[in-house]
mmCIF file of C-alpha atoms in Angstrom:
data_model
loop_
_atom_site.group_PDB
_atom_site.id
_atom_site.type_symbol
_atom_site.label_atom_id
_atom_site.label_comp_id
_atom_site.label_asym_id
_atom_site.label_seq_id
_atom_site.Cartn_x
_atom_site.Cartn_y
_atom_site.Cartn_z
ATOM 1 C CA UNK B 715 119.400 92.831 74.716
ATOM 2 C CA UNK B 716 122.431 90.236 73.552
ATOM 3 C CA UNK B 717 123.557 87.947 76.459
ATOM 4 C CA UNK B 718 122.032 85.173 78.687
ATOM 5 C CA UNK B 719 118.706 86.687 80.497
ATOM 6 C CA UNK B 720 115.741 85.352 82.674
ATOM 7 C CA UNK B 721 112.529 85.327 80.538
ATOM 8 C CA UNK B 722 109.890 83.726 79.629
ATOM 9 C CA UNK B 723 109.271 81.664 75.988
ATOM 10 C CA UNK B 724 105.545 82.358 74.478
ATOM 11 C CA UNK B 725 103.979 79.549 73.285
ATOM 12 C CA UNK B 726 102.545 79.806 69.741
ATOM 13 C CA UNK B 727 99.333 78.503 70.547
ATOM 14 C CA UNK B 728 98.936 81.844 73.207
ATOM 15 C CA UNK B 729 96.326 84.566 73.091
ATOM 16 C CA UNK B 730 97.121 87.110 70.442
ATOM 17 C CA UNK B 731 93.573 88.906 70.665
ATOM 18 C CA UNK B 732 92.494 91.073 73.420
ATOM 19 C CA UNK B 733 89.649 89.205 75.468
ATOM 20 C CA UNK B 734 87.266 91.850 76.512
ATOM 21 C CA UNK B 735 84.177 89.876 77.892
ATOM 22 C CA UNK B 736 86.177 87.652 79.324
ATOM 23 C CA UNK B 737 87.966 89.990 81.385
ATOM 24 C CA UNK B 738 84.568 92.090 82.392
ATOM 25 C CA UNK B 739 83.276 88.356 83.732
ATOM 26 C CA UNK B 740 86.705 87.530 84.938
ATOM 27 C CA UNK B 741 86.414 90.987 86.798
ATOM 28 C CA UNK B 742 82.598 91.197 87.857
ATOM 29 C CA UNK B 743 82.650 87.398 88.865
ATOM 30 C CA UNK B 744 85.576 88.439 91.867
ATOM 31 C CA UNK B 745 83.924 91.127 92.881
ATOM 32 C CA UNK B 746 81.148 89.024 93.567
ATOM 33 C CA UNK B 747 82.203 85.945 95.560
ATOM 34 C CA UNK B 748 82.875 87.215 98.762
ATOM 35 C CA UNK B 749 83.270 83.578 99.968
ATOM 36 C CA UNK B 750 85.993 82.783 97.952
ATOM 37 C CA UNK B 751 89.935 81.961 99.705
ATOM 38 C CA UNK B 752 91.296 84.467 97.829
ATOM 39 C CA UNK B 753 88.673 86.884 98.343
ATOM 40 C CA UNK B 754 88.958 86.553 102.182
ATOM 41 C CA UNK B 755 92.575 86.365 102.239
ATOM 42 C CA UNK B 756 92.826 89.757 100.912
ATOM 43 C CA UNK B 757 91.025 91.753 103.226
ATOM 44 C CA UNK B 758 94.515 93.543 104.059
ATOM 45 C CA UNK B 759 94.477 95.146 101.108
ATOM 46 C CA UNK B 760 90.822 95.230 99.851
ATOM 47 C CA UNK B 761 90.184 98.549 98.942
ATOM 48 C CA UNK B 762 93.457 98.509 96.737
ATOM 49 C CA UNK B 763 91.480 95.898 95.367
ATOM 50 C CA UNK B 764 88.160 97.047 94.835
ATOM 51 C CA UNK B 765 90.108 100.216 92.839
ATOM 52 C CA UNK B 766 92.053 97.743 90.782
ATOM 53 C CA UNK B 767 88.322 96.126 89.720
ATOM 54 C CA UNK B 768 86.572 99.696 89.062
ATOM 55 C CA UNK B 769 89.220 100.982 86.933
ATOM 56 C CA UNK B 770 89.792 97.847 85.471
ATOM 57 C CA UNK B 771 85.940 98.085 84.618
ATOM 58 C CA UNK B 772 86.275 101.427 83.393
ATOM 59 C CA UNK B 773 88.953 101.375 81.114
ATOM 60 C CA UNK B 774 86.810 98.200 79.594
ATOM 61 C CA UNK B 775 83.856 100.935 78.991
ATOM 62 C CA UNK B 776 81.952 99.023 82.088
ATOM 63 C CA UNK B 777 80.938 100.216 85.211
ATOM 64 C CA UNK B 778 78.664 97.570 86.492
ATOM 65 C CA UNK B 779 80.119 97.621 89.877
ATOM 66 C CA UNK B 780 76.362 98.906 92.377
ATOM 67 C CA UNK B 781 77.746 102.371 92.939
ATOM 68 C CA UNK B 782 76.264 102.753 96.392
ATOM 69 C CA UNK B 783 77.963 99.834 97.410
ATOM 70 C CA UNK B 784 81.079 101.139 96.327
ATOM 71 C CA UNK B 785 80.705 104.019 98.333
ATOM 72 C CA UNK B 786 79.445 102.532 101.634
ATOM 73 C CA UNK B 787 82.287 99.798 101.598
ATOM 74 C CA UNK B 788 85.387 102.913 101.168
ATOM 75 C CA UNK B 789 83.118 104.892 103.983
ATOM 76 C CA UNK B 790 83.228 101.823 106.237
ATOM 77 C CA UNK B 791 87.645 101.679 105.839
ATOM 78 C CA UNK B 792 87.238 106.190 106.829
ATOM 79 C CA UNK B 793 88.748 106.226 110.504
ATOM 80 C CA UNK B 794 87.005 109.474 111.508
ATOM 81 C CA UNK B 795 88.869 110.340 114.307
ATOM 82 C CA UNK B 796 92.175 110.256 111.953
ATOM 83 C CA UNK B 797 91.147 111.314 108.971
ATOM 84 C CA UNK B 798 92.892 108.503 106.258
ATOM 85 C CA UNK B 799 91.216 105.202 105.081
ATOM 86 C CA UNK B 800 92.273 101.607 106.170
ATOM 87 C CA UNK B 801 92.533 99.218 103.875
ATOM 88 C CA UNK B 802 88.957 97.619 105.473
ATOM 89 C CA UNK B 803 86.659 97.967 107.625
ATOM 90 C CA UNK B 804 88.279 98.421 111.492
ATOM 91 C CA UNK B 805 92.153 98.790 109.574
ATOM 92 C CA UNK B 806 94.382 100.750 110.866
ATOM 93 C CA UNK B 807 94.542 104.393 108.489
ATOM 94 C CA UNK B 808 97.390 104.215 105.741
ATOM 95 C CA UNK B 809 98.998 106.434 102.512
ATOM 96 C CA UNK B 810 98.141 103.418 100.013
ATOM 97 C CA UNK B 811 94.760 102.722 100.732
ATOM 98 C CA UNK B 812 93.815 106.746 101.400
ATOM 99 C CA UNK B 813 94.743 107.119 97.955
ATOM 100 C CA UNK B 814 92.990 104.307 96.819
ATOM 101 C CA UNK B 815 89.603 105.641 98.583
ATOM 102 C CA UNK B 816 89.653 108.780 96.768
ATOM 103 C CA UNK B 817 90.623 106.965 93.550
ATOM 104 C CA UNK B 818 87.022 105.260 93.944
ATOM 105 C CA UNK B 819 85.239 108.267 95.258
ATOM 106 C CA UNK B 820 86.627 110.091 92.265
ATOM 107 C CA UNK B 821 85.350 107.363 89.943
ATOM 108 C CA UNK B 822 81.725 107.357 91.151
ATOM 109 C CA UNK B 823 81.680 111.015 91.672
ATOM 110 C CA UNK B 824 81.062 111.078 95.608
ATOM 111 C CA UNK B 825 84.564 113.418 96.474
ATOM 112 C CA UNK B 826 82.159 116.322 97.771
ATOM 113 C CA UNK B 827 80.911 113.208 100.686
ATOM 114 C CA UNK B 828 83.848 112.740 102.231
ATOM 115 C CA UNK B 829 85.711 115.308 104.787
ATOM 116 C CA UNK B 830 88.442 116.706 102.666
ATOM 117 C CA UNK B 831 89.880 119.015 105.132
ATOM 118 C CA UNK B 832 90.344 115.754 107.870
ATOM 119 C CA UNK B 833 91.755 113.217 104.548
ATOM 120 C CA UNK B 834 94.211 116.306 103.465
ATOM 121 C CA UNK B 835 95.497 116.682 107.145
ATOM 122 C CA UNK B 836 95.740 112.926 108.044
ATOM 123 C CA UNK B 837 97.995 113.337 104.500
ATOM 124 C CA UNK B 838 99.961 116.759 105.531
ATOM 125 C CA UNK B 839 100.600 115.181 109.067
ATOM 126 C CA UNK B 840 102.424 112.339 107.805
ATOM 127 C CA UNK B 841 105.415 114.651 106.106
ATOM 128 C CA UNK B 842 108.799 114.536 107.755
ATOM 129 C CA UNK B 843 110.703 117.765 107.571
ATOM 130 C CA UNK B 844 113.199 115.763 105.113
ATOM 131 C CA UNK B 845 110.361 116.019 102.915
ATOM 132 C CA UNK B 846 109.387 112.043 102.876
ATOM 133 C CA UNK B 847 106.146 110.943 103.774
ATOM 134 C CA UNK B 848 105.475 108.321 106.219
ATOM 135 C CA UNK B 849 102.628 105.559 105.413
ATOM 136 C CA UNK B 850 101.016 105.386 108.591
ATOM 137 C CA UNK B 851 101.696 106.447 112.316
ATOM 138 C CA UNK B 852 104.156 103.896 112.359
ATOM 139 C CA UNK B 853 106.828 105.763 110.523
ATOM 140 C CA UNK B 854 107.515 103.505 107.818
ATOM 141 C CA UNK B 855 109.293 106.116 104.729
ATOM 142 C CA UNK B 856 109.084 104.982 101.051
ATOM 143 C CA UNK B 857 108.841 107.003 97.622
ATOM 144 C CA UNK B 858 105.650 105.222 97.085
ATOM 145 C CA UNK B 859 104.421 107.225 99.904
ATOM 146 C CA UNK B 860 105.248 110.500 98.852
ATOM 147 C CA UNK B 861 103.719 109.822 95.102
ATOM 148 C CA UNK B 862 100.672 108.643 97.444
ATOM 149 C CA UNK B 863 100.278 111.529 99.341
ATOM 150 C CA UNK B 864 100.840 114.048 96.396
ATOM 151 C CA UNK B 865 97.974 111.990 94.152
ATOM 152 C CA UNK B 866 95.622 112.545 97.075
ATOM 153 C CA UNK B 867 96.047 115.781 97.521
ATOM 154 C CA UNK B 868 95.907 116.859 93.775
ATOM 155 C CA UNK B 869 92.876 114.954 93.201
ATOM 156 C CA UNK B 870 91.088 116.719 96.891
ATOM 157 C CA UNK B 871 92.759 119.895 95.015
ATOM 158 C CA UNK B 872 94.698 120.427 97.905
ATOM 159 C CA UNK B 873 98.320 119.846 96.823
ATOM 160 C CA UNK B 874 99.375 123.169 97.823
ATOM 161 C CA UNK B 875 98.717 122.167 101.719
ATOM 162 C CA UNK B 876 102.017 119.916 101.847
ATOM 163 C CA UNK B 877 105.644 120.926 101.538
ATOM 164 C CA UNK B 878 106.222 120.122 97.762
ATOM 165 C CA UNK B 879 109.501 121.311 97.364
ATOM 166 C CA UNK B 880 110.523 119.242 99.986
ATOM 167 C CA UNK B 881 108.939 116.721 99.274
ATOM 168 C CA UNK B 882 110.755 116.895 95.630
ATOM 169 C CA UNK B 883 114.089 117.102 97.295
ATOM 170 C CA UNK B 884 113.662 113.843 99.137
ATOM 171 C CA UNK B 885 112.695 111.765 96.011
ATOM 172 C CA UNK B 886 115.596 113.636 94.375
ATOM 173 C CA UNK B 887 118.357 112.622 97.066
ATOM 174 C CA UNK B 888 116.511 108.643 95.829
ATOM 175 C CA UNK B 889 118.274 109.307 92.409
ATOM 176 C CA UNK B 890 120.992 106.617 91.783
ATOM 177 C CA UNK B 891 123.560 106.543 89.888
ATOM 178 C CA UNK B 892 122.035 104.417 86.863
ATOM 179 C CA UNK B 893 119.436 107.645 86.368
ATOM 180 C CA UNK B 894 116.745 105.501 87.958
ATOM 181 C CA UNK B 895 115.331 105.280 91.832
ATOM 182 C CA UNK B 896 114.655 103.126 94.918
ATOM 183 C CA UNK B 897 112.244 103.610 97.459
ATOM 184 C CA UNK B 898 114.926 105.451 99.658
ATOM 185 C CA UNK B 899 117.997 106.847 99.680
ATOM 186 C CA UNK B 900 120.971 104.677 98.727
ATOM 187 C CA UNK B 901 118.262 101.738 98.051
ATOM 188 C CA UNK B 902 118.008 99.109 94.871
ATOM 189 C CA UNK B 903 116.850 101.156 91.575
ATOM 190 C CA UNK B 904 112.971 99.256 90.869
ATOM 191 C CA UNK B 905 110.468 100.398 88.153
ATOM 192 C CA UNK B 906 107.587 100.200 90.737
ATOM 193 C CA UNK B 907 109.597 103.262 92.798
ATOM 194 C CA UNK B 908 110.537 105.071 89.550
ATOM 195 C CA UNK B 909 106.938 105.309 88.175
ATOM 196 C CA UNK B 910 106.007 106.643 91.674
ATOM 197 C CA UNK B 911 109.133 109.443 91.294
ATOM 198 C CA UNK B 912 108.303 110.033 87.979
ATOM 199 C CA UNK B 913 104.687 109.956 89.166
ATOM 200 C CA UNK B 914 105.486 112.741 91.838
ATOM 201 C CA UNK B 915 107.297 114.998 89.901
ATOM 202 C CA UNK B 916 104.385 114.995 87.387
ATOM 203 C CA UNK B 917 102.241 116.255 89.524
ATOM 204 C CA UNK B 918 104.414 118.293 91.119
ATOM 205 C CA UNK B 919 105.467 120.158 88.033
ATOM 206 C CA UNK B 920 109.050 119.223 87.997
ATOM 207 C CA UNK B 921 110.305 116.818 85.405
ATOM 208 C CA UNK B 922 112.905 119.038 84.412
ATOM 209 C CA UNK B 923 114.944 118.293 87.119
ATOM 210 C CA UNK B 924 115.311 115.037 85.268
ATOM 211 C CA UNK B 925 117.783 113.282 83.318
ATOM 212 C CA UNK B 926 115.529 112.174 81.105
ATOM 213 C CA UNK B 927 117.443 109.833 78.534
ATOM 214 C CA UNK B 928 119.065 108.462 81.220
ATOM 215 C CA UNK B 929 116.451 107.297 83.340
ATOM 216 C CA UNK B 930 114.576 106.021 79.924
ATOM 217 C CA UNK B 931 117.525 104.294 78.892
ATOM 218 C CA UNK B 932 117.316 102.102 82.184
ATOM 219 C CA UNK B 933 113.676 101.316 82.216
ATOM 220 C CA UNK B 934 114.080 100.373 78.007
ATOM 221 C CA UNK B 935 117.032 98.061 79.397
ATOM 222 C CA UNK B 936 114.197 96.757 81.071
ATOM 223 C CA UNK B 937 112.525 94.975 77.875
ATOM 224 C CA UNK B 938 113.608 91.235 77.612
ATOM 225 C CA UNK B 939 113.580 89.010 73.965
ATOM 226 C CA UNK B 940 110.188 87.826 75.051
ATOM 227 C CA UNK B 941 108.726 91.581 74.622
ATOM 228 C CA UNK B 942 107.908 91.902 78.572
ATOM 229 C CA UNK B 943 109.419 94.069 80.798
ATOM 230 C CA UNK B 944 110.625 93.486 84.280
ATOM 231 C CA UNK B 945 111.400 95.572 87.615
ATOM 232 C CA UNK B 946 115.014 95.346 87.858
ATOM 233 C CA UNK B 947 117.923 93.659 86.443
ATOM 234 C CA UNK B 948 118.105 89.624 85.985
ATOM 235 C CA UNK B 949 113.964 89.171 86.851
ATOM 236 C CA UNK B 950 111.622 87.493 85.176
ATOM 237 C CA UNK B 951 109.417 89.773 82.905
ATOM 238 C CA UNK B 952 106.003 91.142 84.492
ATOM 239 C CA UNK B 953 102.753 92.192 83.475
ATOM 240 C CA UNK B 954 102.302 94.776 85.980
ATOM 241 C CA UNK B 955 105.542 96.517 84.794
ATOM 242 C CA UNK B 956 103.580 96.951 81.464
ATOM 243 C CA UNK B 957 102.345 99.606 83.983
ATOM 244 C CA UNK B 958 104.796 100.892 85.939
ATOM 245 C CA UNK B 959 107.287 100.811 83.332
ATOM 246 C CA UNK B 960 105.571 101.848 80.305
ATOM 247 C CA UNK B 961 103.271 104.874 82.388
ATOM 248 C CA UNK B 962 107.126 106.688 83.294
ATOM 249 C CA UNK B 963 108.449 106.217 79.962
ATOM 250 C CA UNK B 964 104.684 107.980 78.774
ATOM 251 C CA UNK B 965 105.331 110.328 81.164
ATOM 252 C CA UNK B 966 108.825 111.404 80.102
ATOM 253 C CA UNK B 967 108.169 110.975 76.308
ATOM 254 C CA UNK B 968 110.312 108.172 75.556
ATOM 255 C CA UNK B 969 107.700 105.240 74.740
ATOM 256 C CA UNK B 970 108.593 105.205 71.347
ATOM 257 C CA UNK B 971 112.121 103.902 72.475
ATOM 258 C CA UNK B 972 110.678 100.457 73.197
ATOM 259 C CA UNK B 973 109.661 97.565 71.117
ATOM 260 C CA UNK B 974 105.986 98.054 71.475
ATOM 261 C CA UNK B 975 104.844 95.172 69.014
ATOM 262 C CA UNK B 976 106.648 92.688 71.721
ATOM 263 C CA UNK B 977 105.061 94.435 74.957
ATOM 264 C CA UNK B 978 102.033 94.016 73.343
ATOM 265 C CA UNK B 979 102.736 90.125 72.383
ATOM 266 C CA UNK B 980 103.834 89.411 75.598
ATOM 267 C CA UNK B 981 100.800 91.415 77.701
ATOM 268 C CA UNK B 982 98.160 89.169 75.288
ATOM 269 C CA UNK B 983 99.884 86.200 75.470
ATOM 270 C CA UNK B 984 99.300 86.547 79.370
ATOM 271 C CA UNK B 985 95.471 86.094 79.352
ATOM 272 C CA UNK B 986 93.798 83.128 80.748
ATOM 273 C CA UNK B 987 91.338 81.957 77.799
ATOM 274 C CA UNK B 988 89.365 80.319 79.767
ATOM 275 C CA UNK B 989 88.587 82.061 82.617
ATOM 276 C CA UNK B 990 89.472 85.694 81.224
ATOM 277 C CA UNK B 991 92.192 87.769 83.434
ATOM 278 C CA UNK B 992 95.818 88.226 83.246
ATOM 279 C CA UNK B 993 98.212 86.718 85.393
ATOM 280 C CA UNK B 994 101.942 87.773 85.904
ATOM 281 C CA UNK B 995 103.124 86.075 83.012
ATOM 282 C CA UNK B 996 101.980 83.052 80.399
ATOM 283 C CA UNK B 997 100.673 80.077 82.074
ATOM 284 C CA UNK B 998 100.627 81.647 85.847
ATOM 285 C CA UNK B 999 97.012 82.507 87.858
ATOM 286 C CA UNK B 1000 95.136 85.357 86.818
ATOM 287 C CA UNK B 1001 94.509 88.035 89.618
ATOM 288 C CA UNK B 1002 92.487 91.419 89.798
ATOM 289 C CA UNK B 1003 96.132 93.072 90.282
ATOM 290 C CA UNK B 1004 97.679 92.189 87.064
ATOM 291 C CA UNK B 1005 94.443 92.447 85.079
ATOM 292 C CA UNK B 1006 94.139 96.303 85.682
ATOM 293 C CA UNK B 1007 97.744 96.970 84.963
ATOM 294 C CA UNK B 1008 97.961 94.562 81.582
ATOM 295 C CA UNK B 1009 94.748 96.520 80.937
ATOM 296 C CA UNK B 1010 96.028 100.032 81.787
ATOM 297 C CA UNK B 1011 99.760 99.259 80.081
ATOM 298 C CA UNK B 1012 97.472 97.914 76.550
ATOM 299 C CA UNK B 1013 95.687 101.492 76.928
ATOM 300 C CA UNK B 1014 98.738 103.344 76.897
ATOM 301 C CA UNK B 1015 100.030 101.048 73.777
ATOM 302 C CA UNK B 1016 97.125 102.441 71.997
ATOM 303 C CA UNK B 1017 93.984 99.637 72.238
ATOM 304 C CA UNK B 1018 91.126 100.707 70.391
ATOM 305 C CA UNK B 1019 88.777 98.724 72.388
ATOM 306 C CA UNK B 1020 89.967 100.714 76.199
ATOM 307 C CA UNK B 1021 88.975 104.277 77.056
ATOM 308 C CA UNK B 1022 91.882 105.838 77.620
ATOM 309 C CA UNK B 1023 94.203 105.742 80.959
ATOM 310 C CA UNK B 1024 95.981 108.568 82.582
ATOM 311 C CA UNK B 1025 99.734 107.894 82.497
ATOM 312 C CA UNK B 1026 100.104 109.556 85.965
ATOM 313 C CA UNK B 1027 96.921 108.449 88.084
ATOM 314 C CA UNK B 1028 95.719 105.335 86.393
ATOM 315 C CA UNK B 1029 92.570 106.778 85.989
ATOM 316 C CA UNK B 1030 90.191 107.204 82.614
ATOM 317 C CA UNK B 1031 91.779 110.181 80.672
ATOM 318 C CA UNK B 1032 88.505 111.373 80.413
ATOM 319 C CA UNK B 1033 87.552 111.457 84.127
ATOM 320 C CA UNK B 1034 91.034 113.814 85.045
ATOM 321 C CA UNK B 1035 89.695 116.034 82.466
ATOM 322 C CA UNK B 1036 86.343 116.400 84.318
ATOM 323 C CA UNK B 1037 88.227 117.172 87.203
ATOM 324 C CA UNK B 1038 90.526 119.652 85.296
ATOM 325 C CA UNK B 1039 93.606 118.742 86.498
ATOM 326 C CA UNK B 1040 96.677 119.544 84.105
ATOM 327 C CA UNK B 1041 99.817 116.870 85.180
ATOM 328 C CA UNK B 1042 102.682 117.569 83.373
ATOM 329 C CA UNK B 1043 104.147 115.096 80.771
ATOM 330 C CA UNK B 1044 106.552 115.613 78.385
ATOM 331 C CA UNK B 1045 106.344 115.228 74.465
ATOM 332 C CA UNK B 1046 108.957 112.794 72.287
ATOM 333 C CA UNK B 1047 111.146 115.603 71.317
ATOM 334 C CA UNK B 1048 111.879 117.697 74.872
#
């Protein structure tokens, strides 16, 4: 880490102690007002956005989010007559939010109510015979789709219905040449499309084909002097790549590589004392986004106070047991 890099300088006076009330009113208080600017300007992505605040809530041990309004706002963003979820009510069907909608059905234990057989063919249809996944009808392709698509189908136990080793072929030919991936072939290497590779070939039982120090050599290069890590080269550090970051180097058994005492520095030191919530970094607005992942990455560092996150599906450890799925992650030694 010698040399001239963007970063951030913590402030002494920062928070060093996790702020768990905070957070649950930080958390329960946007949920709540629905009248709010940023509240209405995020209907595009809303039920991305009620999952961030449920798991958010659950990895704080607190679900006080009305459960039957949970399920009757994801069942209002079901298009019937395709089969995926918008990201509201009357939105157009799409990969992200699909997954998103079973992440919450999964959560409050309503999978059984929704049409699995229509959600895992809107999900097969979407596969292009190079493997890659479209988001919608539109015919967008990106490796965040095909981690999508495969984390649907696993949790409707229905993985077997797509073309997997296809659909490992295509995030293969997204390899670069630094060991790490973009969200297509020949595109920039980012952390947010590695965790989703990584993410895919988890689930899809094929980490081996990895290079593994490699690719965790490029997301450790990833750490700055201020302890946070970012998405690429010469950015700013990130809360959210506590996440995305930290969750592939869990997955490929390489965390221990980092300097976890400065993560964790820099993840606290990005909580808004006042009004609970973390932002993207010290000093920045707080947001429901970067909340769940500084939550989720302080989980996987080991908090005491937070149940337990699955490195794979950013879901409670405890509620991918219940559903008995087995994703594959690798030890420190292999």
């Amino acid at each position: 880490m010698s040399g001239f890099h963007k970063d951030v300088i913590l402030k002494d006076d920062a928070p060093s102690q996790l702020l768990l009330s905070k957070h649950r009113e930080f958390i329960l208080g946007y949920a709540k007002n629905q009248s709010s600017y940023e509240y209405v300007m995020s209907e595009w992505l809303r039920a991305s956005g009620v999952y961030w605040c449920l798991t958010a809530l659950k990895l704080l041990n607190n679900s006080d989010l009305k459960e039957d309004d949970l399920f009757e706002f994801v069942m209002s963003c079901y298009n019937e007559e395709k089969g995926g979820f918008g990201a509201s009510e009357n939105h157009d069907p799409h990969l992200l939010y699909t997954l998103s909608a079973v992440q919450i059905l999964a959560m409050i234990d309503r999978l059984d109510s929704v049409d699995r057989d229509k959600v895992v063919k809107f999900v097969v249809n979407l596969q292009q015979t190079d493997g890659s996944f479209w988001g919608d009808e539109w015919g967008e392709v990106d490796t965040r789709f095909t981690f999508c698509a495969f984390a649907t189908l696993v949790l409707l136990d229905r993985l077997h219905e797509c073309d997997v080793e296809t659909g490992v072929q295509f995030v293969l030919q997204c390899k670069n040449f630094d060991g790490a991936f973009g969200c297509v072939p020949g595109s920039e290497s980012h952390a947010g499309q590695v965790f989703c590779c990584v993410g895919a070939l988890s689930i899809a039982n094929k980490l081996h084909l990895l290079d593994i120090d490699q690719l965790a050599w490029w997301l450790c290069e990833r750490q700055l002097p201020s302890g946070g890590l970012n998405g690429r080269p010469e950015k700013l550090p990130d809360v959210c790549y506590s996440w995305w970051v930290l969750s592939a180097l869990k997955i490929i058994g390489r965390t221990h590589w980092l300097d976890k005492p400065s993560l964790i520095k820099f993840i606290l030191a990005s909580q808004d004392e006042e009004t609970g919530g973390f932002a993207d970094r010290p000093g920045d607005m707080v947001d429901p986004f970067h909340t769940l992942f500084g939550l989720a990455g302080l989980s996987l560092l080991g908090d005491q106070h937070l149940a337990k996150v699955n490195p794979v599906l950013c879901l409670p450890q405890s509620l991918v047991d219940d559903l008995g799925l087995k994703l594959e992650t690798l030890s420190p030694n292999s």
